Short mmCIF file of C-alpha atoms in Angstrom, two decimals:
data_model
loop_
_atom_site.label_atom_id
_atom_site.label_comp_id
_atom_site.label_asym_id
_atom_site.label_seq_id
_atom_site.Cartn_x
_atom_site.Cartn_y
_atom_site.Cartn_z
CA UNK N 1 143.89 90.11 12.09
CA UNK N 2 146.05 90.66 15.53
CA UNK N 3 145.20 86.93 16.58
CA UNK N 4 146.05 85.66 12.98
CA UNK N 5 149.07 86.88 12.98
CA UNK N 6 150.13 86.22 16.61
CA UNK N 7 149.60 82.34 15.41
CA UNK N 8 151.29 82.74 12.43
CA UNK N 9 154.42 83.95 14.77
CA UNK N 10 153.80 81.39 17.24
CA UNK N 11 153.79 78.81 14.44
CA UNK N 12 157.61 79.55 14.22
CA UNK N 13 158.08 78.22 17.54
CA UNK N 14 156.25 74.80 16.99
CA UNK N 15 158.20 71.85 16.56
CA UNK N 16 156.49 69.12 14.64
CA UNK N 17 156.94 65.42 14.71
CA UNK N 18 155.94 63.12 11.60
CA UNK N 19 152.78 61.44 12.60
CA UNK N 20 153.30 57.57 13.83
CA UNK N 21 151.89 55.00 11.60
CA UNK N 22 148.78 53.58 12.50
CA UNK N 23 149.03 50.03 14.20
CA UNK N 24 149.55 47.58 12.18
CA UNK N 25 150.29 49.52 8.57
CA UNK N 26 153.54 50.01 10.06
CA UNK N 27 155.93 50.98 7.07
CA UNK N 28 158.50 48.21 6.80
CA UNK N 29 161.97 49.80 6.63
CA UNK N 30 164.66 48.45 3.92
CA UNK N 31 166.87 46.11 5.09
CA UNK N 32 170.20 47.85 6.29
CA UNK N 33 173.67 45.97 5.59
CA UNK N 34 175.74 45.83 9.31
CA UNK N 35 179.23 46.49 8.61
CA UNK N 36 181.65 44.83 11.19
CA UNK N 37 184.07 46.62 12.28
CA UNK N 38 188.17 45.48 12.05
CA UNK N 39 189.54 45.01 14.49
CA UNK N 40 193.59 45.87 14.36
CA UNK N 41 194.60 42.62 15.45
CA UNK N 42 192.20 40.92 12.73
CA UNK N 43 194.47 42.65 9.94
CA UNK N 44 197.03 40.28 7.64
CA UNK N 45 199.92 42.46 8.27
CA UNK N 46 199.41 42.80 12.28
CA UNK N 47 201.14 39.98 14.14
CA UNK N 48 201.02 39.89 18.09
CA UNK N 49 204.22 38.44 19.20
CA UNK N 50 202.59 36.19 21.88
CA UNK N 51 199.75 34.66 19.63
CA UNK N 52 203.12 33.42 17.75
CA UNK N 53 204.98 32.14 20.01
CA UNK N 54 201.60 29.84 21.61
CA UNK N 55 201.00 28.36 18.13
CA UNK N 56 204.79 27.51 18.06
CA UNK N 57 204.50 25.92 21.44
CA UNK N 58 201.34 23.84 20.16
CA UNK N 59 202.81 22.69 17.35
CA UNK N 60 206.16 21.54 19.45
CA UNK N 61 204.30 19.62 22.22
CA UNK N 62 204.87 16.36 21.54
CA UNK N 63 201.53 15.16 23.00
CA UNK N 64 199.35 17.37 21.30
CA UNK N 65 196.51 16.29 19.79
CA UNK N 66 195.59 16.47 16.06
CA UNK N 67 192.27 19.21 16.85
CA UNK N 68 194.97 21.50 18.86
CA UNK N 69 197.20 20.96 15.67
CA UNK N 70 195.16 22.22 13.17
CA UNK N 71 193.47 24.95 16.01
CA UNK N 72 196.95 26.41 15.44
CA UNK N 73 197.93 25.98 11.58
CA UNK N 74 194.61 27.73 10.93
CA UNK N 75 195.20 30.63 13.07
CA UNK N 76 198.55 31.50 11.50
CA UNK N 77 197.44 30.92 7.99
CA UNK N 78 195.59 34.21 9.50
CA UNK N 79 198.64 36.07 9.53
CA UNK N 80 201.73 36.55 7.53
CA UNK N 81 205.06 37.31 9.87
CA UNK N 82 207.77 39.47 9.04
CA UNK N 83 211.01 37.88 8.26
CA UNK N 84 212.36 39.71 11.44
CA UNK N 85 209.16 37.15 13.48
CA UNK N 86 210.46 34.75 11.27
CA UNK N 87 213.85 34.97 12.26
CA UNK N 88 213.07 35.79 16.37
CA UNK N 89 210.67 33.55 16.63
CA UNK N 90 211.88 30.18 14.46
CA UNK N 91 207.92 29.82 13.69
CA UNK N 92 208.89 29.30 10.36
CA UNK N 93 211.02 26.22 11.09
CA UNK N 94 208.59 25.02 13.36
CA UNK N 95 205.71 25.20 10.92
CA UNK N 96 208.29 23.51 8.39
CA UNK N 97 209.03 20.68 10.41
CA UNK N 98 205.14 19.73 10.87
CA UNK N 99 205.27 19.91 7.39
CA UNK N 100 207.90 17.37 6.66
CA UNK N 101 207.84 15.24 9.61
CA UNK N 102 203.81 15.14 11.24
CA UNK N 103 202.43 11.41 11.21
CA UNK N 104 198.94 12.95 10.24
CA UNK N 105 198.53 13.03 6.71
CA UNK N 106 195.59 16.39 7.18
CA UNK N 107 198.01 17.87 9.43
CA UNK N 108 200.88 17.79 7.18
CA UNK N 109 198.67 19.32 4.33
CA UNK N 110 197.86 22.47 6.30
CA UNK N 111 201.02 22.83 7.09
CA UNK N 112 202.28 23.02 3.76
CA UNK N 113 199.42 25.51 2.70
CA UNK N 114 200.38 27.72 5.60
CA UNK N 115 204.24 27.69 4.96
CA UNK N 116 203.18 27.76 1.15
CA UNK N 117 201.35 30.61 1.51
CA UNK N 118 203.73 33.03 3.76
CA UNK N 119 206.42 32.22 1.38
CA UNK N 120 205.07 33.29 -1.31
CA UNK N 121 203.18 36.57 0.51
CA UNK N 122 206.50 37.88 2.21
CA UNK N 123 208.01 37.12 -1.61
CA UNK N 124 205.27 39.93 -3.13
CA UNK N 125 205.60 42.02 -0.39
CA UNK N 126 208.54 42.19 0.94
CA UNK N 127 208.79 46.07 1.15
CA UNK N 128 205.90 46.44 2.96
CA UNK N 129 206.15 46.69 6.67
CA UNK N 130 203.63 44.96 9.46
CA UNK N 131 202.69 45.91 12.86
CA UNK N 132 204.00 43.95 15.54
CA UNK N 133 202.24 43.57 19.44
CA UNK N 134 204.71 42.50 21.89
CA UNK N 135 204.23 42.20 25.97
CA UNK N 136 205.73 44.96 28.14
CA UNK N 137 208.63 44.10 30.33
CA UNK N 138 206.76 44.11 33.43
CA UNK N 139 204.08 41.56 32.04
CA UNK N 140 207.08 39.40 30.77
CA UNK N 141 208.84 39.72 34.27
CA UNK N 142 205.05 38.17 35.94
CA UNK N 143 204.63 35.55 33.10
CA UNK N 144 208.54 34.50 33.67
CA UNK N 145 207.59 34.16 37.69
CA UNK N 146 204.61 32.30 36.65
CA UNK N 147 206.23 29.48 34.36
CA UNK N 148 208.74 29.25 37.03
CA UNK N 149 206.24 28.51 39.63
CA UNK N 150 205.07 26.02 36.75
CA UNK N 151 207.67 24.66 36.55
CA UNK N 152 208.52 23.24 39.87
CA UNK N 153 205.06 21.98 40.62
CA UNK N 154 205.09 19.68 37.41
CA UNK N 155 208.55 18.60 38.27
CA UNK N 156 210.28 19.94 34.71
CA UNK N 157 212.67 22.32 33.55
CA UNK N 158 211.29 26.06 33.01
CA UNK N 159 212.81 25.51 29.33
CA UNK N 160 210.30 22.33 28.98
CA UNK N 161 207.98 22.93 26.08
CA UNK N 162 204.88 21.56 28.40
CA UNK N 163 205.72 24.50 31.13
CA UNK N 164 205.62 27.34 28.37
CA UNK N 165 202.40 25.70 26.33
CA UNK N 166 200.53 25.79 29.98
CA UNK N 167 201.48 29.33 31.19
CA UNK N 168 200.62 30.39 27.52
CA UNK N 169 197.31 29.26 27.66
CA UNK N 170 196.65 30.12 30.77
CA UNK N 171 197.42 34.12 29.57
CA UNK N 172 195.57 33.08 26.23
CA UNK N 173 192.29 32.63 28.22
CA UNK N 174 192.92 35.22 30.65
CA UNK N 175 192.53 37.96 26.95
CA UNK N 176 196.25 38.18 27.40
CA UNK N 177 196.40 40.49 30.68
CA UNK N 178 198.13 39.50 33.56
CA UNK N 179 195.11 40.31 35.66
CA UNK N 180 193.52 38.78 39.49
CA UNK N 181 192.15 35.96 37.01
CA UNK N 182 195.30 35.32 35.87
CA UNK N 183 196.76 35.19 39.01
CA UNK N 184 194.42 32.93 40.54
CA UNK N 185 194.64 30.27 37.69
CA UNK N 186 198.12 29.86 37.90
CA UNK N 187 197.89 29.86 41.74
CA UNK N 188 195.31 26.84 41.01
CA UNK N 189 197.22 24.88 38.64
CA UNK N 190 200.52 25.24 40.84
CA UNK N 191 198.31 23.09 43.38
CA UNK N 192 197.23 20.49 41.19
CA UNK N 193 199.70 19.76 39.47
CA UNK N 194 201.83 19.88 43.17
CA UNK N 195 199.16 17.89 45.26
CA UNK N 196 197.41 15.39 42.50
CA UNK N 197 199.62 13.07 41.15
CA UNK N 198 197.20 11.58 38.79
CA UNK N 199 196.39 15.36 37.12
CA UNK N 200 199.98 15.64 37.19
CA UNK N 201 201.01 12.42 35.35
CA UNK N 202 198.13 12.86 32.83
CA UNK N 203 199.15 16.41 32.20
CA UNK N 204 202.40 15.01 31.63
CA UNK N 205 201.56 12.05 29.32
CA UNK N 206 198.87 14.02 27.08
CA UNK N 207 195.93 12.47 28.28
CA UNK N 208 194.36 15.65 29.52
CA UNK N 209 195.16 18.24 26.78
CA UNK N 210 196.80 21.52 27.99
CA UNK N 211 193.73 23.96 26.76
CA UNK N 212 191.38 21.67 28.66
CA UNK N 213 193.54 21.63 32.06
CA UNK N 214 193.46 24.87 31.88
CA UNK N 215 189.83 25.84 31.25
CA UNK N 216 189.21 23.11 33.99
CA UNK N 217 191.00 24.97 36.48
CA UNK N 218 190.10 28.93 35.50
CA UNK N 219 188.81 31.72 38.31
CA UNK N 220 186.21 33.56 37.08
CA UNK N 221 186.69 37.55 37.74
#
């Protein structure tokens, strides 16, 4: 009786695992949904001040090509600006323009949906505020050195829409930090475009699109 109920007492101290399927009748689970997870910058109403201002300089470039065009349209018909983007950035007008004035008949279309659709968004909700991501001053004092640098290796004016579109990029595929990569790829394309003409004049003319110069001359970490 004394060893039945020791082992009834030590059975409160035995942890017991479910047995494991035998091989082969393995019980097939039901199928689970993922959920992906938002991000905050993948929400309508959150609008990162740089990502803005690149698709502005796109669209500007007067040697851009159609695929960079509508790259750009479709990532702002993403987002909906605040009038106060609106209004700091010009994006508006810019996207307006294209609209009216783009050769491209597919071009022009997009356009239209995208300024189509932010008018009529900000009309419905006008009241409701949206998050906006801007650059600290110390990032904006190394991007300003940077375009400068640009700048006098292409031979342009820092306010030259072809010096902002490449320093742009350049932080675009650097995740937007101002990091050793960064530093390095601008370092890279200051010597190109300083020390080959030929990169420099096809830079220049178009022929060798800005995102491509760009990747083609990226440090890795």
């Amino acid at each position: 009786t004394q060893t039945l109920r020791g082992g009834k007492e030590m059975d409160k101290f035995v942890v017991r695992l479910p047995k494991e399927p035998d091989e082969g009748k393995q019980e097939k689970k039901p199928s689970e949904k993922v959920y992906k997870q938002a991000t905050l910058e993948s929400l309508k109403r959150v609008v990162v001040i740089e990502d803005i201002e690149r698709y502005k300089s796109i669209l500007e470039l007067p040697s851009q090509t159609k695929e960079n065009m509508l790259m750009a349209l479709r990532e702002l018909d993403k987002k909906v600006p605040s009038k106060e983007v609106l209004r700091s950035t010009k994006i508006g007008h810019t996207v307006n323009r294209v609209r009216k004035q783009h050769a491209d008949p597919e071009v022009k279309a997009l356009a239209r949906e995208v300024y189509t659709h932010w008018r009529t968004f900000i009309e419905e909700n006008a009241n409701k505020p949206s998050i906006e991501v801007r650059s600290d001053k110390q990032t904006e004092g190394l991007r300003s050195n940077a375009v400068r640098l640009l700048s006098e290796s292409i031979g342009l004016e820092v306010s030259e829409g072809l010096v902002e579109n490449i320093e742009r990029e350049v932080f675009h595929q650097c995740s937007r930090l101002v990091n050793g990569v960064y530093r390095r790829t601008i370092r890279a394309l200051v010597f190109a475009l300083k020390h080959k003409p030929d990169i420099r004049a096809q830079v220049k003319d178009g022929k060798v699109p800005v995102n491509i110069f760009v990747s083609n001359h990226k440090k890795k970490q």
